[in-house]
Short mmCIF file of C-alpha atoms and ligand atoms in Angstrom, two decimals:
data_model
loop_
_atom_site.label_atom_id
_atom_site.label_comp_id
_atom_site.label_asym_id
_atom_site.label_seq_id
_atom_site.Cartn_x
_atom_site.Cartn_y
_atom_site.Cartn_z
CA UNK A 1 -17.08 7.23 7.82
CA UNK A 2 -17.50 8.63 11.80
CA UNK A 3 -14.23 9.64 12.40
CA UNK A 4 -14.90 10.48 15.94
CA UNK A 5 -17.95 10.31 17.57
CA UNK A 6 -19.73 12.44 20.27
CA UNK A 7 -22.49 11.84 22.27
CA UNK A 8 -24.94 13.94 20.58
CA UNK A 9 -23.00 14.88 16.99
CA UNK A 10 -20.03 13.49 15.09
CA UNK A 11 -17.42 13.93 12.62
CA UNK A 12 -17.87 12.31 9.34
CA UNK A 13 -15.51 12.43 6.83
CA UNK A 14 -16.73 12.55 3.66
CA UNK A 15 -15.17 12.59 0.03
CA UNK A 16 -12.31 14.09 1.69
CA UNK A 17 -13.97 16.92 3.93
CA UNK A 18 -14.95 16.38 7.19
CA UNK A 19 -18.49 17.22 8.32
CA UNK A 20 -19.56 18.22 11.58
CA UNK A 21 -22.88 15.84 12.10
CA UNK A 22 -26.08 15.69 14.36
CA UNK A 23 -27.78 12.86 14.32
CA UNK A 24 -31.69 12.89 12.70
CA UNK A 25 -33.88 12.93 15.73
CA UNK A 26 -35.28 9.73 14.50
CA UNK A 27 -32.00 7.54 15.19
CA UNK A 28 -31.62 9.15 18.52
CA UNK A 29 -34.94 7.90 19.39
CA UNK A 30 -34.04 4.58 18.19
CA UNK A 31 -31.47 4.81 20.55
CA UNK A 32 -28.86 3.93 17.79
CA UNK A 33 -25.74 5.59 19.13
CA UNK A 34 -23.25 6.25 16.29
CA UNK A 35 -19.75 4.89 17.23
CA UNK A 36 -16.57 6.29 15.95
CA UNK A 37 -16.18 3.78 12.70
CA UNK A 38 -19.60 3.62 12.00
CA UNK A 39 -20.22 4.27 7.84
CA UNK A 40 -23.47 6.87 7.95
CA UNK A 41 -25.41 8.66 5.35
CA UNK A 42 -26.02 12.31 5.32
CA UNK A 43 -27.34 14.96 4.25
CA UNK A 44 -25.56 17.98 3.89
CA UNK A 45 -26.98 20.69 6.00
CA UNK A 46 -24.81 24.29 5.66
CA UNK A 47 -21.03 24.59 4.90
CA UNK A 48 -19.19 21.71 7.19
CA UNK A 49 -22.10 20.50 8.56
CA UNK A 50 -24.35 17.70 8.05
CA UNK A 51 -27.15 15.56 9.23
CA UNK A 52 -26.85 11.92 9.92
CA UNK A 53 -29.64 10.02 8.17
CA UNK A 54 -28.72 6.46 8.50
CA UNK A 55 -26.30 4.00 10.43
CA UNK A 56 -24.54 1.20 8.04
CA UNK A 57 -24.74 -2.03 9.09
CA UNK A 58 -21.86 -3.20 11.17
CA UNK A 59 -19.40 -5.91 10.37
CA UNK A 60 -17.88 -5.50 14.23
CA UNK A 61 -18.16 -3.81 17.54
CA UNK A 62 -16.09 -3.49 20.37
CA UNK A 63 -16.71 -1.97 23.90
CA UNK A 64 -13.58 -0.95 24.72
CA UNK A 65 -12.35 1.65 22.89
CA UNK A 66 -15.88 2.10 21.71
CA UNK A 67 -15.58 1.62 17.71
CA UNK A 68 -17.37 0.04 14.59
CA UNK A 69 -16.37 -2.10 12.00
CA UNK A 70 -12.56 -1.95 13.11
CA UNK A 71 -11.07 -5.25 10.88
CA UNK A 72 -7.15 -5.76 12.53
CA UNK A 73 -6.15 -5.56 16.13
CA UNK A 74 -2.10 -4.77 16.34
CA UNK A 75 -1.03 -6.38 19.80
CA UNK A 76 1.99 -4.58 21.22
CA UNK A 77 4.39 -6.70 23.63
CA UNK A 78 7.82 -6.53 24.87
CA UNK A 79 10.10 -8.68 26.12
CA UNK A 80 11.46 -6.27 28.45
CA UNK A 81 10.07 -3.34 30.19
CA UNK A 82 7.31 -4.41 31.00
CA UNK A 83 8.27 -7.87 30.93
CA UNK A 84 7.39 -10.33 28.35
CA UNK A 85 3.86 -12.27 28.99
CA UNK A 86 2.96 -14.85 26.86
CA UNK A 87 -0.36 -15.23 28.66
CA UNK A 88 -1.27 -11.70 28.09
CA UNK A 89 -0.38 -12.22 24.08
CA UNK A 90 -2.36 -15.48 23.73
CA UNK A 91 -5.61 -13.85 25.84
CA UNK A 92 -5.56 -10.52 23.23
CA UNK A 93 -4.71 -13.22 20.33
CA UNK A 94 -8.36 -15.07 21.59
CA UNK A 95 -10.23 -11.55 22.30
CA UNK A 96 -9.29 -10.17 19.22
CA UNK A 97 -10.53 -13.36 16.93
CA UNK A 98 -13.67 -13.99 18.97
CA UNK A 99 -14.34 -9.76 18.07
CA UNK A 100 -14.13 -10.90 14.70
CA UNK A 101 -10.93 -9.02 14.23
CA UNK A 102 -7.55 -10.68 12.45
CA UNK A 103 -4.15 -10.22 14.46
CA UNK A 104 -0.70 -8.96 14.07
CA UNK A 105 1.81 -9.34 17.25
CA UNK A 106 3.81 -6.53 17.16
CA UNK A 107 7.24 -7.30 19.54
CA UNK A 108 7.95 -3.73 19.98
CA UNK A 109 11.20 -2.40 21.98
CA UNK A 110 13.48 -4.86 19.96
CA UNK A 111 16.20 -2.52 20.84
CA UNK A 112 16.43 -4.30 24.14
CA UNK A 113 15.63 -7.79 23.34
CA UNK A 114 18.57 -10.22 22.63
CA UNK A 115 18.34 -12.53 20.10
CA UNK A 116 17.86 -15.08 21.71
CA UNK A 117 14.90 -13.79 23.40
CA UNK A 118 13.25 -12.73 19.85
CA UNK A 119 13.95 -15.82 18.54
CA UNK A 120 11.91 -17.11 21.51
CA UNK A 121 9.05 -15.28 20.65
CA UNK A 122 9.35 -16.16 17.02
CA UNK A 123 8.96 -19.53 17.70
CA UNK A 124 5.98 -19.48 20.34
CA UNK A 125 3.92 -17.62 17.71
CA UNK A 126 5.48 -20.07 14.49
CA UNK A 127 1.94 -21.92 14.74
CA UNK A 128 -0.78 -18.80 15.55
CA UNK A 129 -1.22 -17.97 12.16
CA UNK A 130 -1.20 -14.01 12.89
CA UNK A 131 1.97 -12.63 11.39
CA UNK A 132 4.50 -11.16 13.57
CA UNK A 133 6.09 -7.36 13.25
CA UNK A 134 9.58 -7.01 15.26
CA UNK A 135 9.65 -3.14 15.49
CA UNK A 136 11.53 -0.71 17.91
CA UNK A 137 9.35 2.64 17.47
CA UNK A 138 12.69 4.37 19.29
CA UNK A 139 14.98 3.94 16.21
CA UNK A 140 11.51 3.33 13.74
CA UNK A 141 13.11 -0.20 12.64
CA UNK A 142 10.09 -1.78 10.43
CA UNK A 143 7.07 0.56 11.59
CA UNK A 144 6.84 0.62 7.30
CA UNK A 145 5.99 -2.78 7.97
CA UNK A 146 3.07 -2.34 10.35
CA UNK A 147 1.74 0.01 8.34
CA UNK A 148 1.29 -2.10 5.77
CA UNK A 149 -0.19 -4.14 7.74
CA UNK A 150 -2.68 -1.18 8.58
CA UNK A 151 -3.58 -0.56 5.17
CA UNK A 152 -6.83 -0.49 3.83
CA UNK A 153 -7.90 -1.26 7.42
CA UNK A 154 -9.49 -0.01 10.75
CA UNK A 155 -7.14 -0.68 13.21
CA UNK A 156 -7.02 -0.98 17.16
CA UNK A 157 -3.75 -0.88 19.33
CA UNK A 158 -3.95 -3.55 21.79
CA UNK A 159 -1.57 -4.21 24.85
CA UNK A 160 -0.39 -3.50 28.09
CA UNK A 161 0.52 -0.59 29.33
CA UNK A 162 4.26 0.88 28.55
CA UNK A 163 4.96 -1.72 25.46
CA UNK A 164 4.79 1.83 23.49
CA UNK A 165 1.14 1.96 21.74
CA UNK A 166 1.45 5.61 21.89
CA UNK A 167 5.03 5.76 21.07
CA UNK A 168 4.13 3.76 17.73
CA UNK A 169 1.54 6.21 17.29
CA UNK A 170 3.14 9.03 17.53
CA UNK A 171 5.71 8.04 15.06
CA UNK A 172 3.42 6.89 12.67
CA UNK A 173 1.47 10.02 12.65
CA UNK A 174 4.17 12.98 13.31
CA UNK A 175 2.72 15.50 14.88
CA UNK A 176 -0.31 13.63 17.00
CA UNK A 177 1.64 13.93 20.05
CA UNK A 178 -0.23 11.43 22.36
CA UNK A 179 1.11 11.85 25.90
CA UNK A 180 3.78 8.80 26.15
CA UNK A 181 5.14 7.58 29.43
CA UNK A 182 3.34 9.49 31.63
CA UNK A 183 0.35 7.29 32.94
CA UNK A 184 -0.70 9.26 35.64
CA UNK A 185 -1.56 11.80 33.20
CA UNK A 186 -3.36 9.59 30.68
CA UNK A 187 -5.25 8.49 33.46
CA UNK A 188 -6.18 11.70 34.23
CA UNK A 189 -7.25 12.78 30.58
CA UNK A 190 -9.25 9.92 30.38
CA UNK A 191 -11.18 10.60 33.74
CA UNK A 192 -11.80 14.32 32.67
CA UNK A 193 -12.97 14.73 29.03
CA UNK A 194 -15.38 13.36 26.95
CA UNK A 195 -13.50 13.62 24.11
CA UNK A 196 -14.78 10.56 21.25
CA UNK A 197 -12.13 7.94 20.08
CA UNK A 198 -10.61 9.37 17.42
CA UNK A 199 -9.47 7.40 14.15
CA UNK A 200 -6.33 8.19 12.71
CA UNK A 201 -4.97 8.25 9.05
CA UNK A 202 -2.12 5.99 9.02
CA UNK A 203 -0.88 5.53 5.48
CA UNK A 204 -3.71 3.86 3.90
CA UNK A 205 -5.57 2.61 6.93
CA UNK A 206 -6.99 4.10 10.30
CA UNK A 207 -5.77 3.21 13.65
CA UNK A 208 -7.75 4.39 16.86
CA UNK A 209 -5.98 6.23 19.16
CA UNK A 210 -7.02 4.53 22.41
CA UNK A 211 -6.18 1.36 23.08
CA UNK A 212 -8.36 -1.94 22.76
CA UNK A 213 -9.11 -4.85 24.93
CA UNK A 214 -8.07 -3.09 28.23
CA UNK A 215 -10.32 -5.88 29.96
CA UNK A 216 -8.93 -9.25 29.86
CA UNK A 217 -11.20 -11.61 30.62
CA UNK A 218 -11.55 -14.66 28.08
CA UNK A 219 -14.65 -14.29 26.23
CA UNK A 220 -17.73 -16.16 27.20
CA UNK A 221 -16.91 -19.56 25.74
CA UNK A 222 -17.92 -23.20 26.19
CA UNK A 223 -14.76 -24.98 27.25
CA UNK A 224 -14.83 -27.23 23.83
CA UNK A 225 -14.79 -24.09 21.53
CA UNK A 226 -11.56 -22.49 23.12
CA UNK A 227 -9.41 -24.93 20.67
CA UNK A 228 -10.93 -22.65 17.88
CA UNK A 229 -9.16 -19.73 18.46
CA UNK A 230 -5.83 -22.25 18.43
CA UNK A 231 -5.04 -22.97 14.45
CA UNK A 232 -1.80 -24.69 14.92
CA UNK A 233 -4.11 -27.56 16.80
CA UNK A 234 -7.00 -27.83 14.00
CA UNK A 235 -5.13 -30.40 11.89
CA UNK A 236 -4.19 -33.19 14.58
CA UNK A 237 -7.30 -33.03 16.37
CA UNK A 238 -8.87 -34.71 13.51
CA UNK A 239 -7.40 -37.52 14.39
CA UNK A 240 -7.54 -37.43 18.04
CA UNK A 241 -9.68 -40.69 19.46
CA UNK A 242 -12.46 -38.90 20.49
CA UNK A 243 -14.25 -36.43 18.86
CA UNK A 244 -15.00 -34.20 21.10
CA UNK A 245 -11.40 -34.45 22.70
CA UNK A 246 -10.23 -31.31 24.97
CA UNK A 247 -6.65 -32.36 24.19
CA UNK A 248 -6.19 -32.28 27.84
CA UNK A 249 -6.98 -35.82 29.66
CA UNK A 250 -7.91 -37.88 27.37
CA UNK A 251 -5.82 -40.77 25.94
CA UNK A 252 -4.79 -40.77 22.35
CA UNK A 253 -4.80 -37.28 21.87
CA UNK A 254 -3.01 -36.30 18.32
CA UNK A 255 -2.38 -32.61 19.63
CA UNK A 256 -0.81 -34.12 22.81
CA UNK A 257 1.54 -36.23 21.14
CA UNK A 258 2.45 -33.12 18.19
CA UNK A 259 3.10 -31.21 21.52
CA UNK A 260 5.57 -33.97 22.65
CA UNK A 261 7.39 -34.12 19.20
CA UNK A 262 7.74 -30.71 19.23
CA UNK A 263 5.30 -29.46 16.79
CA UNK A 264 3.10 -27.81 18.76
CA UNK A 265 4.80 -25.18 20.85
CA UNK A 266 4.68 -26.57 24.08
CA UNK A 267 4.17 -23.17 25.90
CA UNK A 268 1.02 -21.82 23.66
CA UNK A 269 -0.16 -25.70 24.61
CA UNK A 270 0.38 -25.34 28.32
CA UNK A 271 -1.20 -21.72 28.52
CA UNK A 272 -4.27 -23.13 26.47
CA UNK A 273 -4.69 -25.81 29.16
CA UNK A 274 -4.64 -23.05 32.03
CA UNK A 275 -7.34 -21.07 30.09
CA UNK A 276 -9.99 -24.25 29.15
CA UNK A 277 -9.75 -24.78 32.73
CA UNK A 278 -10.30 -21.48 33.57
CA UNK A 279 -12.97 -21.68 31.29
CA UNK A 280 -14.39 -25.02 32.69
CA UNK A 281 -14.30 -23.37 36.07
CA UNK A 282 -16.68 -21.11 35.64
CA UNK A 283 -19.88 -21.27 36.89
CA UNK A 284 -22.56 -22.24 34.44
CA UNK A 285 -26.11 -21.00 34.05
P1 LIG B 1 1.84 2.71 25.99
O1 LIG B 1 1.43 2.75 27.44
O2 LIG B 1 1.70 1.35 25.41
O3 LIG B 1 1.16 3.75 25.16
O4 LIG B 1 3.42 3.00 25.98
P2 LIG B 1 4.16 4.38 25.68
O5 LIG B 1 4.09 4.71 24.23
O6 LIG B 1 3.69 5.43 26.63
O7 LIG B 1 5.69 3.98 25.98
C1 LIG B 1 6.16 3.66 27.28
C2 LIG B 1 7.66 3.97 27.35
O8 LIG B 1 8.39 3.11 26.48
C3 LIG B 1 8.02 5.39 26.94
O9 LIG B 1 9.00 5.87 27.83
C4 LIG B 1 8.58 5.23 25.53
O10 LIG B 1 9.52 6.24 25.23
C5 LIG B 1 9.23 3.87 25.62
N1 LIG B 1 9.31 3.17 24.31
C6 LIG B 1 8.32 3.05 23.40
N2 LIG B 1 8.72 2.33 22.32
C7 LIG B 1 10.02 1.98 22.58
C8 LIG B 1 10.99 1.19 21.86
O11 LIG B 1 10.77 0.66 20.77
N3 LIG B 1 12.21 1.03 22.47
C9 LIG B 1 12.48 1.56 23.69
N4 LIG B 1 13.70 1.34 24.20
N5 LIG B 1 11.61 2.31 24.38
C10 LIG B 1 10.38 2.51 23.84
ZN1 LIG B 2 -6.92 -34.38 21.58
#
């Protein structure tokens, strides 16, 4: 496995050594760049170095960080500082399934939530099917649990700025030291090296350590398919009156009326209705 990719050479780690790689001259003319995640062949070339022969097929692909085959995106939110955004959660819960990727929320900074305020967030999620992690990486309560979570899996930290991806990091790898805080100086690092994405060991998984879906645009999506990526809706719009109901006009709508008797949570429902019409704004080619 690429455990950090270069432009022109890699680091593949390899029955428990790492191996400085080039890549054959073939795949460079092929134009198949090796991403940090990728699963290669080699051929071992002098002590710690190798030669990359082939690129495994992927099973995903992101853009941002730049990384193959990750399986789980962690989305990091707080309810204060910065303050909580639903939106923001729900549009990383959609980019993060359409990627091919399963979920976890992770509430993070539960120190300085109320109860009231988790139990808020407990309930908007009840129905999204992605399981939820309340952790405070300042006094470590249930990081054991994220990494569980982790385990076995390629991992990407998702979420705004400040909710403490590097923070969680840090304390799950002792010793990393990611810059924390200080965004003017991540900014800068990332402006002024080169360096690959880097995949860490965390317990029996990987996690990258820069963050995912910094772009947050919906994916491109028909209007009708956003209700997809919305599992808590899937069993009453079989019964909705038409078949291709949007759950948004139309009369008789089953998810409508499960949003009225309190079944559906009525916030991920209105937020879903901003986004399809976001969606069915768009200009179509
Ligand atoms: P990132 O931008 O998501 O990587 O966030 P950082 O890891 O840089 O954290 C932003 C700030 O939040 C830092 O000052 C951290 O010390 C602080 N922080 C991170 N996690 C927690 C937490 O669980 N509780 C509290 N109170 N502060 C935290
Ligand atoms: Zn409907």
């Amino acid at each position: 496995m690429v455990v950090r990719a270069y432009s022109n050479f890699c680091e593949v780690l390899t029955g428990g050594e790492t191996l400085t790689c080039r890549l054959r001259g073939r795949l460079k003319l092929a134009g198949h760049g090796i991403l940090t995640g990728d699963r290669v062949t080699i051929a071992e070339r002098g002590p710690g170095t190798g030669l990359v022969t082939a690129v495994l097929p992927r099973r995903s692909e992101l853009i941002r960080p730049p990384i193959a085959n990750a399986d789980l995106a962690v989305i990091v939110f707080t309810t204060q500082s910065p303050p909580l955004n639903l939106a923001l959660v729900d549009r990383l819960l959609i980019l993060a399934r359409h990627s091919g990727l399963d979920a976890v929320l992770c509430l993070n900074k539960t120190d300085l939530s109320s109860p009231e305020e988790t139990a808020m967030v407990v309930r908007s999620f009840a129905g999204a099917r992605a399981p939820l992690v309340l952790t405070s990486a300042l006094t470590g309560v249930n990081l054991g649990e994220l990494v569980d979570f982790v385990s076995g899996r390629v991992a990407v930290l998702a979420g705004q700025s400040g909710v403490g991806k590097s923070t969680i990091l840090n304390v799950l790898r002792p010793g990393l030291d990611l810059e924390v805080g200080d965004l003017s100086a991540k900014v800068q690092r990332g402006r002024h090296t080169t360096r690959g994405v880097r995949l860490i060991p965390v317990g029996d998984g990987w996690v990258a350590d820069a963050p995912g879906f910094v772009h947050l645009d919906l994916p491109a999506l028909a209007p009708a398919r956003l209700q997809e990526y919305y599992p808590e809706m899937a069993q009453f719009a079989e019964t909705c009156r038409f078949q291709d109901c949007l759950h948004d006009p139309e009369p008789d709508c089953a998810v409508k009326a499960a949003v009225a008797r309190g079944e559906i949570d009525a916030g991920r429902y209105q937020r879903y209705l901003g986004f399809l019409h976001e969606l069915q704004a768009r200009p179509r080619y």
